[in-house]
Short mmCIF file of C-alpha atoms and ligand atoms in Angstrom, two decimals:
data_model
loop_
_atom_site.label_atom_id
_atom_site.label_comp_id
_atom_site.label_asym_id
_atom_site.label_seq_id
_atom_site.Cartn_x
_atom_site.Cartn_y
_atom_site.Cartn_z
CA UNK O 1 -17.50 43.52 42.26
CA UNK O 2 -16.25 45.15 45.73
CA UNK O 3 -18.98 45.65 48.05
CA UNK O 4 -17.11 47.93 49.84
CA UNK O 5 -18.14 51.89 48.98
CA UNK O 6 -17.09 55.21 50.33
CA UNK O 7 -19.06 58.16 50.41
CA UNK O 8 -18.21 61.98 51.10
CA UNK O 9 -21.29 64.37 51.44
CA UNK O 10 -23.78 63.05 53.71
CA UNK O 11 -26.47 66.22 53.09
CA UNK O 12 -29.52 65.97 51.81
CA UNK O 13 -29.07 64.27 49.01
CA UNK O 14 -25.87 62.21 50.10
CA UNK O 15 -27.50 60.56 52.95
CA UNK O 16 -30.76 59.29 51.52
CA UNK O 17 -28.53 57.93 48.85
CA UNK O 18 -25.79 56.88 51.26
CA UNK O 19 -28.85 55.08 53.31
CA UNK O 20 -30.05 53.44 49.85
CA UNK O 21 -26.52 51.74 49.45
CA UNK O 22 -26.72 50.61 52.75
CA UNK O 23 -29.92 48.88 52.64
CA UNK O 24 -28.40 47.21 49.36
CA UNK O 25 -25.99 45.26 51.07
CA UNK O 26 -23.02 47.56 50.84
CA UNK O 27 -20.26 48.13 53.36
CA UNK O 28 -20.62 52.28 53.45
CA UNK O 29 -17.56 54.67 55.21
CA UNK O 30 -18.89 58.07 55.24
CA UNK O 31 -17.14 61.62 55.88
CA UNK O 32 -18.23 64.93 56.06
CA UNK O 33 -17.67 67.83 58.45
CA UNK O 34 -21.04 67.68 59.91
CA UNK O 35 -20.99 65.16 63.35
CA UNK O 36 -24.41 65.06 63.31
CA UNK O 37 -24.92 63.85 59.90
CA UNK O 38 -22.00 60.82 60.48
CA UNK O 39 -23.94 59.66 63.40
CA UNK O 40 -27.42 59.87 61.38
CA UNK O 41 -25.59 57.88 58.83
CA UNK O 42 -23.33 55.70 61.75
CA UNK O 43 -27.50 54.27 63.22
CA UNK O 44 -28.08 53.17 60.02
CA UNK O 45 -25.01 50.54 59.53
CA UNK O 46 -22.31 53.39 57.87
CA UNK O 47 -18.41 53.24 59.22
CA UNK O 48 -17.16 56.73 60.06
CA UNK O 49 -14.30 57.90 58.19
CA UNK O 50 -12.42 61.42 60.01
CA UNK O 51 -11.19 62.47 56.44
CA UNK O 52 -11.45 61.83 52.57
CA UNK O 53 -8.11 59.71 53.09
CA UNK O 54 -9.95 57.48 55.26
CA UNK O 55 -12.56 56.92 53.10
CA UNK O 56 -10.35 55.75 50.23
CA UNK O 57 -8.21 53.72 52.50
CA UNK O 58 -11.44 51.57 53.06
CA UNK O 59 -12.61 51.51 49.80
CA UNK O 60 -11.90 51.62 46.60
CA UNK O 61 -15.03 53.33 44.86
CA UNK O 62 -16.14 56.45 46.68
CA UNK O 63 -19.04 58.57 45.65
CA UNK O 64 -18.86 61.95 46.39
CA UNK O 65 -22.21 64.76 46.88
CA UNK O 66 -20.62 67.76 47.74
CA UNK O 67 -21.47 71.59 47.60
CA UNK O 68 -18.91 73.33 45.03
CA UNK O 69 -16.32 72.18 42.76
CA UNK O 70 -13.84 73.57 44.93
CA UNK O 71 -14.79 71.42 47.72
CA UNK O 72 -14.88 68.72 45.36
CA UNK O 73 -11.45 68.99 43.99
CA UNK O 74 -10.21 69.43 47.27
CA UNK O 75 -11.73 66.26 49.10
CA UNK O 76 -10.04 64.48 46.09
CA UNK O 77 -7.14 65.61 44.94
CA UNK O 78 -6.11 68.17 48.41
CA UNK O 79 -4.01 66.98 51.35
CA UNK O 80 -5.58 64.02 53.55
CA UNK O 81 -7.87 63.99 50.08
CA UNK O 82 -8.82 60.55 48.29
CA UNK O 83 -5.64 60.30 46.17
CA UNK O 84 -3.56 60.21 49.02
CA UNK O 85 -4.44 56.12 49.45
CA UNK O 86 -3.53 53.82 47.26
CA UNK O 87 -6.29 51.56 47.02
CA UNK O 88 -8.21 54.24 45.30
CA UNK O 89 -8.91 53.02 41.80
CA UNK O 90 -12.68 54.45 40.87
CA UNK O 91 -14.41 58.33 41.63
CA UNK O 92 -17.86 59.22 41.19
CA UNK O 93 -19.11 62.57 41.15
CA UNK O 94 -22.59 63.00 42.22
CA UNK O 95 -22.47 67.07 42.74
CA UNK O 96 -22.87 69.28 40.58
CA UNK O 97 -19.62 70.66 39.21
CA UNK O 98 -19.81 72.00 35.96
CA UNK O 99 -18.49 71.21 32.60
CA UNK O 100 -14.57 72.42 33.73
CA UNK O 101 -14.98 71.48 37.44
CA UNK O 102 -15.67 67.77 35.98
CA UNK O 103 -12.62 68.18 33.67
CA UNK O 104 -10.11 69.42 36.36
CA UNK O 105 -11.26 66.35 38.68
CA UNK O 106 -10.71 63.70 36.08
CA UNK O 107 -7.52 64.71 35.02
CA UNK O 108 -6.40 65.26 38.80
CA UNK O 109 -7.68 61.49 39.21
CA UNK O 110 -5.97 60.19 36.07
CA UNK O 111 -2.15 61.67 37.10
CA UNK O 112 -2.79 59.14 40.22
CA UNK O 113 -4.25 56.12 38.11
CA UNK O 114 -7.91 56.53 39.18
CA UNK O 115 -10.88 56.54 37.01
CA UNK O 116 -13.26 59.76 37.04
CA UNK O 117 -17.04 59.23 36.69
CA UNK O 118 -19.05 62.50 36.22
CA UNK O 119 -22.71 61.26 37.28
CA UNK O 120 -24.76 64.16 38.46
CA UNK O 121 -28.33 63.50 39.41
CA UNK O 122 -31.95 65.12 38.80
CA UNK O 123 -35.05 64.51 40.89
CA UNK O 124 -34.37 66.34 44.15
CA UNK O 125 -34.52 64.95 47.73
CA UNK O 126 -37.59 63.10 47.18
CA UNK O 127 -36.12 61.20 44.38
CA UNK O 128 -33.03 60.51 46.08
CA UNK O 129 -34.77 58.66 49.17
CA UNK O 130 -36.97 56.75 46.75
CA UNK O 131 -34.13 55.93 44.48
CA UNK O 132 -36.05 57.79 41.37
CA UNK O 133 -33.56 60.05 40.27
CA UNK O 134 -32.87 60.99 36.61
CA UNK O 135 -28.86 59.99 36.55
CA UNK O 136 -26.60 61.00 33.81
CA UNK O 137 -23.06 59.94 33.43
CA UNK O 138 -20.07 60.27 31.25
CA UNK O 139 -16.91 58.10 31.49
CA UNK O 140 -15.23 55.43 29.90
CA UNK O 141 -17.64 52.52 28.77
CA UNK O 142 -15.43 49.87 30.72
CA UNK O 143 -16.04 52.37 34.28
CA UNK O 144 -19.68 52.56 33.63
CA UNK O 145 -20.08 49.26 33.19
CA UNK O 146 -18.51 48.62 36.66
CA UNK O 147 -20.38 51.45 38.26
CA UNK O 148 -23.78 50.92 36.74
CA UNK O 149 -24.98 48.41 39.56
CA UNK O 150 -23.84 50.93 42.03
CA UNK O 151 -25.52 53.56 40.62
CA UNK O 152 -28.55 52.00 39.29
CA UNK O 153 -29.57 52.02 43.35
CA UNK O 154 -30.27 55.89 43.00
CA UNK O 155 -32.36 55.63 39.53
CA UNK O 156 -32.10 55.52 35.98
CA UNK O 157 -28.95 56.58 34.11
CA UNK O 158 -27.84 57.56 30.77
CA UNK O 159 -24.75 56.82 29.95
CA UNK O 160 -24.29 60.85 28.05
CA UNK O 161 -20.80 60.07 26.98
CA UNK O 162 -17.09 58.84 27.25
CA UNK O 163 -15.54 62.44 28.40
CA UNK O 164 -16.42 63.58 32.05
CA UNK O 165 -17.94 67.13 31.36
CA UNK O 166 -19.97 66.26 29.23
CA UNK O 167 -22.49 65.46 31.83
CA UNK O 168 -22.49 68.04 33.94
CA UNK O 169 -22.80 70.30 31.12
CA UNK O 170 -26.25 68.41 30.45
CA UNK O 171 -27.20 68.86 34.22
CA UNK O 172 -26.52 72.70 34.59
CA UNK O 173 -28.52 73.11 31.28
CA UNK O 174 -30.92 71.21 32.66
CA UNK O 175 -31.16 73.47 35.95
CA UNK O 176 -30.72 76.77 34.64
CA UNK O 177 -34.17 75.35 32.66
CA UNK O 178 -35.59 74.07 35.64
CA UNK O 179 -34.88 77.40 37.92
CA UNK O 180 -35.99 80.20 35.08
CA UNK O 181 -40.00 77.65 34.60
CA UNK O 182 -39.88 78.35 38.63
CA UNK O 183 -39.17 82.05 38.48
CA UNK O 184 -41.63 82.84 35.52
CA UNK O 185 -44.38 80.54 37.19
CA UNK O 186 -43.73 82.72 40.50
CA UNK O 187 -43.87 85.95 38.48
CA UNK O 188 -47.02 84.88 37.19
CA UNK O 189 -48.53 83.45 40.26
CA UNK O 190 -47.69 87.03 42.03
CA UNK O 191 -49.65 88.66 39.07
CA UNK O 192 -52.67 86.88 39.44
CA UNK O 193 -52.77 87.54 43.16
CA UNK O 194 -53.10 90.86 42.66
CA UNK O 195 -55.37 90.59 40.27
CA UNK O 196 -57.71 88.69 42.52
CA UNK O 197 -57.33 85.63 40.76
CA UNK O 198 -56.94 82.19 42.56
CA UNK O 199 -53.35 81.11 42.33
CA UNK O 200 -54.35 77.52 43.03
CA UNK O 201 -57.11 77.72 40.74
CA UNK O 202 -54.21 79.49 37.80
CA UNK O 203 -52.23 76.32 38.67
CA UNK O 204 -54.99 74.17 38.31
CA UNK O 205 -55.34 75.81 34.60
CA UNK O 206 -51.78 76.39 33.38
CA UNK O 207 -51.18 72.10 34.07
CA UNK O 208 -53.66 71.48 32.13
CA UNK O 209 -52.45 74.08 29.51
CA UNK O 210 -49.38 74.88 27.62
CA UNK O 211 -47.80 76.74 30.33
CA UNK O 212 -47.24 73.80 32.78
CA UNK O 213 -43.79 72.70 33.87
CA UNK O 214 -42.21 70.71 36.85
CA UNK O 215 -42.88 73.77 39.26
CA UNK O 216 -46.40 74.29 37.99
CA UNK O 217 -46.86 70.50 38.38
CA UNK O 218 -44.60 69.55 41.61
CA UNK O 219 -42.62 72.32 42.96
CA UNK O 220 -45.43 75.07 43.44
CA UNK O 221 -48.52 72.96 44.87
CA UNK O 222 -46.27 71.22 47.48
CA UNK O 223 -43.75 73.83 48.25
CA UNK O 224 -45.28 77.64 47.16
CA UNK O 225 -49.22 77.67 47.76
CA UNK O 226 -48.61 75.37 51.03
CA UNK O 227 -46.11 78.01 52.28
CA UNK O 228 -43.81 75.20 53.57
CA UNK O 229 -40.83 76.22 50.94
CA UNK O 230 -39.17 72.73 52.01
CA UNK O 231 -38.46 71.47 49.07
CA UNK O 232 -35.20 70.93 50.12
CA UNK O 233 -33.03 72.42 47.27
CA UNK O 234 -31.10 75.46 48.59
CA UNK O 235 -30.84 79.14 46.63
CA UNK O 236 -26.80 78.78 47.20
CA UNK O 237 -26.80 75.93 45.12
CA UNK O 238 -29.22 76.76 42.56
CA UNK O 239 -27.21 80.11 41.97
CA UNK O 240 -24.28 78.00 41.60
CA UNK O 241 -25.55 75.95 39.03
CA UNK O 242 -26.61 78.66 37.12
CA UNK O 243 -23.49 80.68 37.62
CA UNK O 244 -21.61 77.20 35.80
CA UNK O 245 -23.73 77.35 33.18
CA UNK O 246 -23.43 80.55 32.27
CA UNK O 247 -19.60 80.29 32.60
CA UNK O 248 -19.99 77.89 30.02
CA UNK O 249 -22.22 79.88 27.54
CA UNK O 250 -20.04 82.29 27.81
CA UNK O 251 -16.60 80.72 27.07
CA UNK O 252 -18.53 78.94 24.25
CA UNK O 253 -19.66 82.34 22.68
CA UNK O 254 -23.56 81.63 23.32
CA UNK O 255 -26.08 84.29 24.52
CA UNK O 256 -27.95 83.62 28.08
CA UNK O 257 -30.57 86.68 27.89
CA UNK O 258 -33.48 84.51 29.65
CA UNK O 259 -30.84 82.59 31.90
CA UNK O 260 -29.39 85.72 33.05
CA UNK O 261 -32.68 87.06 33.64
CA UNK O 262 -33.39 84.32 36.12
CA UNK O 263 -29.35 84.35 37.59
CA UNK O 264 -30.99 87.95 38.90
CA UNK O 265 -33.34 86.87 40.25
CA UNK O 266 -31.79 84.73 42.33
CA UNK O 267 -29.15 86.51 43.54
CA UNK O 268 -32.07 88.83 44.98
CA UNK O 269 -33.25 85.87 46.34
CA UNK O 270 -30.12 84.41 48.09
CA UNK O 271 -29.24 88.18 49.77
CA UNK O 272 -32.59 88.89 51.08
CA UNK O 273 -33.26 85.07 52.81
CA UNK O 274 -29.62 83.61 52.58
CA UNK O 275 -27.73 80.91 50.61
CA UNK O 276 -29.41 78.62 52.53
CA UNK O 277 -32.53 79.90 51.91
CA UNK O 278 -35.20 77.33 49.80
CA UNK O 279 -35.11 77.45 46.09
CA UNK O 280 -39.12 77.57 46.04
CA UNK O 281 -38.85 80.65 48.03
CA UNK O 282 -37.88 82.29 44.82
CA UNK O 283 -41.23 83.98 44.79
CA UNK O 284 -40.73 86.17 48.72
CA UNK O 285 -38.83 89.04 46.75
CA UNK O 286 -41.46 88.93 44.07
CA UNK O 287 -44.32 89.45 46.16
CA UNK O 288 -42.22 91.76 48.84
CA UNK O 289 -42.21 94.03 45.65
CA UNK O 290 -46.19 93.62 44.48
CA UNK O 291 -47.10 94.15 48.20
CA UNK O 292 -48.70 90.95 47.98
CA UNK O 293 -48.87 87.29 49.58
CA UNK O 294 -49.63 84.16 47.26
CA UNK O 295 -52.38 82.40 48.78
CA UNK O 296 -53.45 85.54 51.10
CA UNK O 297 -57.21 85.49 51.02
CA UNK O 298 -58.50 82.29 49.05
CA UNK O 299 -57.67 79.59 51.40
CA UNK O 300 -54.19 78.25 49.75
CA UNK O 301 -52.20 78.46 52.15
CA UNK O 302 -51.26 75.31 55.00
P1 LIG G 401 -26.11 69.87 51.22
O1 LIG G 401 -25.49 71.19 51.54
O2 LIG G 401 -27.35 69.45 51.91
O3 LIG G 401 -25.01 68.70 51.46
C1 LIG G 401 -23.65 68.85 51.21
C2 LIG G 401 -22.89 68.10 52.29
O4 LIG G 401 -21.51 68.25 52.04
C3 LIG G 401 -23.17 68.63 53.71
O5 LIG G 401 -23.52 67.57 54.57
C4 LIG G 401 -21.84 69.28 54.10
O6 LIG G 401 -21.57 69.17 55.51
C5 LIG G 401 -20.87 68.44 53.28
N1 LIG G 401 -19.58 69.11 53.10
C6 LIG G 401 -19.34 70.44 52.97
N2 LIG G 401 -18.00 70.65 52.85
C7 LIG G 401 -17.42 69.42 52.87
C8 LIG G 401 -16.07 68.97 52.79
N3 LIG G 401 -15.07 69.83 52.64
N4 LIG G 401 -15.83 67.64 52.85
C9 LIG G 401 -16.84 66.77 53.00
N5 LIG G 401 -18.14 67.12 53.10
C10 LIG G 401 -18.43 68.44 53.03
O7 LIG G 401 -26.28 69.86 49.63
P2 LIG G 401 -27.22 68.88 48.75
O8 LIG G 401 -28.50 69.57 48.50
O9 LIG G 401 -27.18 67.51 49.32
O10 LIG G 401 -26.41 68.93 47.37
C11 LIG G 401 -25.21 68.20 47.16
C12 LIG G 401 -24.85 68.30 45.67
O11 LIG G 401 -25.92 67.72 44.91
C13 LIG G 401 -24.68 69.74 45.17
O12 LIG G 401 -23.65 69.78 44.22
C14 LIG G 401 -26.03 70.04 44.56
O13 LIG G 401 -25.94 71.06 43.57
C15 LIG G 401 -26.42 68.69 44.00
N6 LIG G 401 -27.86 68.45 43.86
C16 LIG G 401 -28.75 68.81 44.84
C17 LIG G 401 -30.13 68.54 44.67
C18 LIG G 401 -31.16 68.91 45.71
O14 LIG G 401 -32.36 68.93 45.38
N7 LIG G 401 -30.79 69.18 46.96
C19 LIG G 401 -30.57 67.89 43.50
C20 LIG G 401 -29.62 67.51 42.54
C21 LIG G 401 -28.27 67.80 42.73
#
């Protein structure tokens, strides 16, 4: 088994997991566009790679955590991309890509000889420094047997199934479920501010209730009713996972009335604070239109 691992996509969730190879014992190059992330990476024992080409000229198995499936495709399959070394035999996928974007990579990969692992990951950037994240992954059952040690760093997998797609279809089902509990529970949380009701103490109810989620549980005490909104999970991203999954409904014929609901949302979102904006900011529009603040008044806020 090599010990020698590329990665491309040092962000947030890249570089805790690019650290967590690291501090396994691996031999990590890195790219990505941003110098300051390389030499974050560079302190802590990485190799600097100037392109994807690089990367796969030093190792064979690169990992990949990038924004888009266009960016993906193109750091693997573009010029100076990963196919253009020969060494290159395996590719994991990390981002989040979508059913097609997943399908469009492997078969790229596979007109150059190089195996395609779709392994997109759950658990945010928390989960990714503390190597807890909820890993799914479709391939071949010879490739995930090589790349389960590798992966097994980040958190637990499931091995979904033998055709990449498949899990990234999983993982943008999985969001667009995520993102719509965090918009109602923000709708609701507005409400009972201007009701005069305690949104801590509604939180405090709802997890013990039917009504709890991961935001009423995680997301909304550390990231809403603080006020931080650093959860650490961008709105451009979100909105692109939901826009992939409801490409997919679509094609397949299979109405999104809830998840298109919440798509609004955050579109709202993403043009009044930016694609860059926080996910658990969700709620600013939502209270810019009740003419309210959550928190204002009984003590909830940091
Ligand atoms: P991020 O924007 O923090 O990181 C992306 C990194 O890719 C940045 O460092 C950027 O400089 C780099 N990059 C951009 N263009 C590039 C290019 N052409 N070549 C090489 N590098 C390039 O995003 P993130 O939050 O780390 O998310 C990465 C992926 O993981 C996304 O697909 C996202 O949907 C998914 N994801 C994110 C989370 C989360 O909570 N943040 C959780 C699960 C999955």
């Amino acid at each position: 088994m090599t010990k020698k691992l590329g990665f491309i996509g040092i962000g947030r969730m890249g570089a805790p997991m690019a650290r967590r190879l690291i501090a396994a014992g691996y031999s990590v190059t890195v790219f990505d566009p941003s110098a300051d992330a390389i030499a974050e990476l560079v302190k802590a024992g990485a190799q600097a790679a100037s392109n994807p080409a690089e990367v796969s000229a030093a190792a064979e198995i690169v990992l990949l955590s990038l924004p888009t499936p266009e960016i993906v495709k193109d750091a693997a399959l573009g010029a100076n991309g990963l196919t253009t070394s020969a060494g290159l035999r395996i590719v994991i996928d990390l981002s989040t890509t979508g059913p097609r974007g997943a399908k469009v990579l492997a078969e790229g990969l596979a007109a150059h000889g190089v195996g395609a692992v779709d392994c997109p990951v759950s658990g945010g950037v928390a989960g990714a420094a503390s190597g807890k994240l909820s890993l799914m992954a479709a391939c071949a059952p010879e490739l995930f047997a090589e790349v389960e040690p590798i992966l097994l760093n980040f958190g637990k997998i499931t091995h979904v199934g033998n055709e990449p797609g498949q899990a990234q279809l999983i993982k943008v089902i999985n969001n667009l479920m995520s993102v719509t509990a965090l918009a109602i529970a923000s709708e609701g949380l507005v409400l009972a501010q201007k009701a005069g009701i305690d949104p801590a103490m509604l939180m405090q109810v709802v997890n013990t209730g039917s009504g709890r989620s991961n935001a009423s549980e995680d997301k909304i005490p550390k990231y809403v009713l603080t006020r931080s909104f650093d959860f650490g999970f961008a709105l451009g991203l979100s909105a692109k996972d939901v826009r992939l999954c409801l490409d997919e409904a679509e094609a397949l014929g299979v109405p999104m009335i809830v998840g298109s609901a919440a798509r609004q949302l955050l579109t709202v979102a993403k043009g009044q604070l930016g694609a860059d904006g926080d996910l658990t900011a969700l709620i600013k529009p939502i209270e810019g239109w009740a003419g309210v603040e959550v928190g204002d008044g009984f003590g909830s806020k940091a």
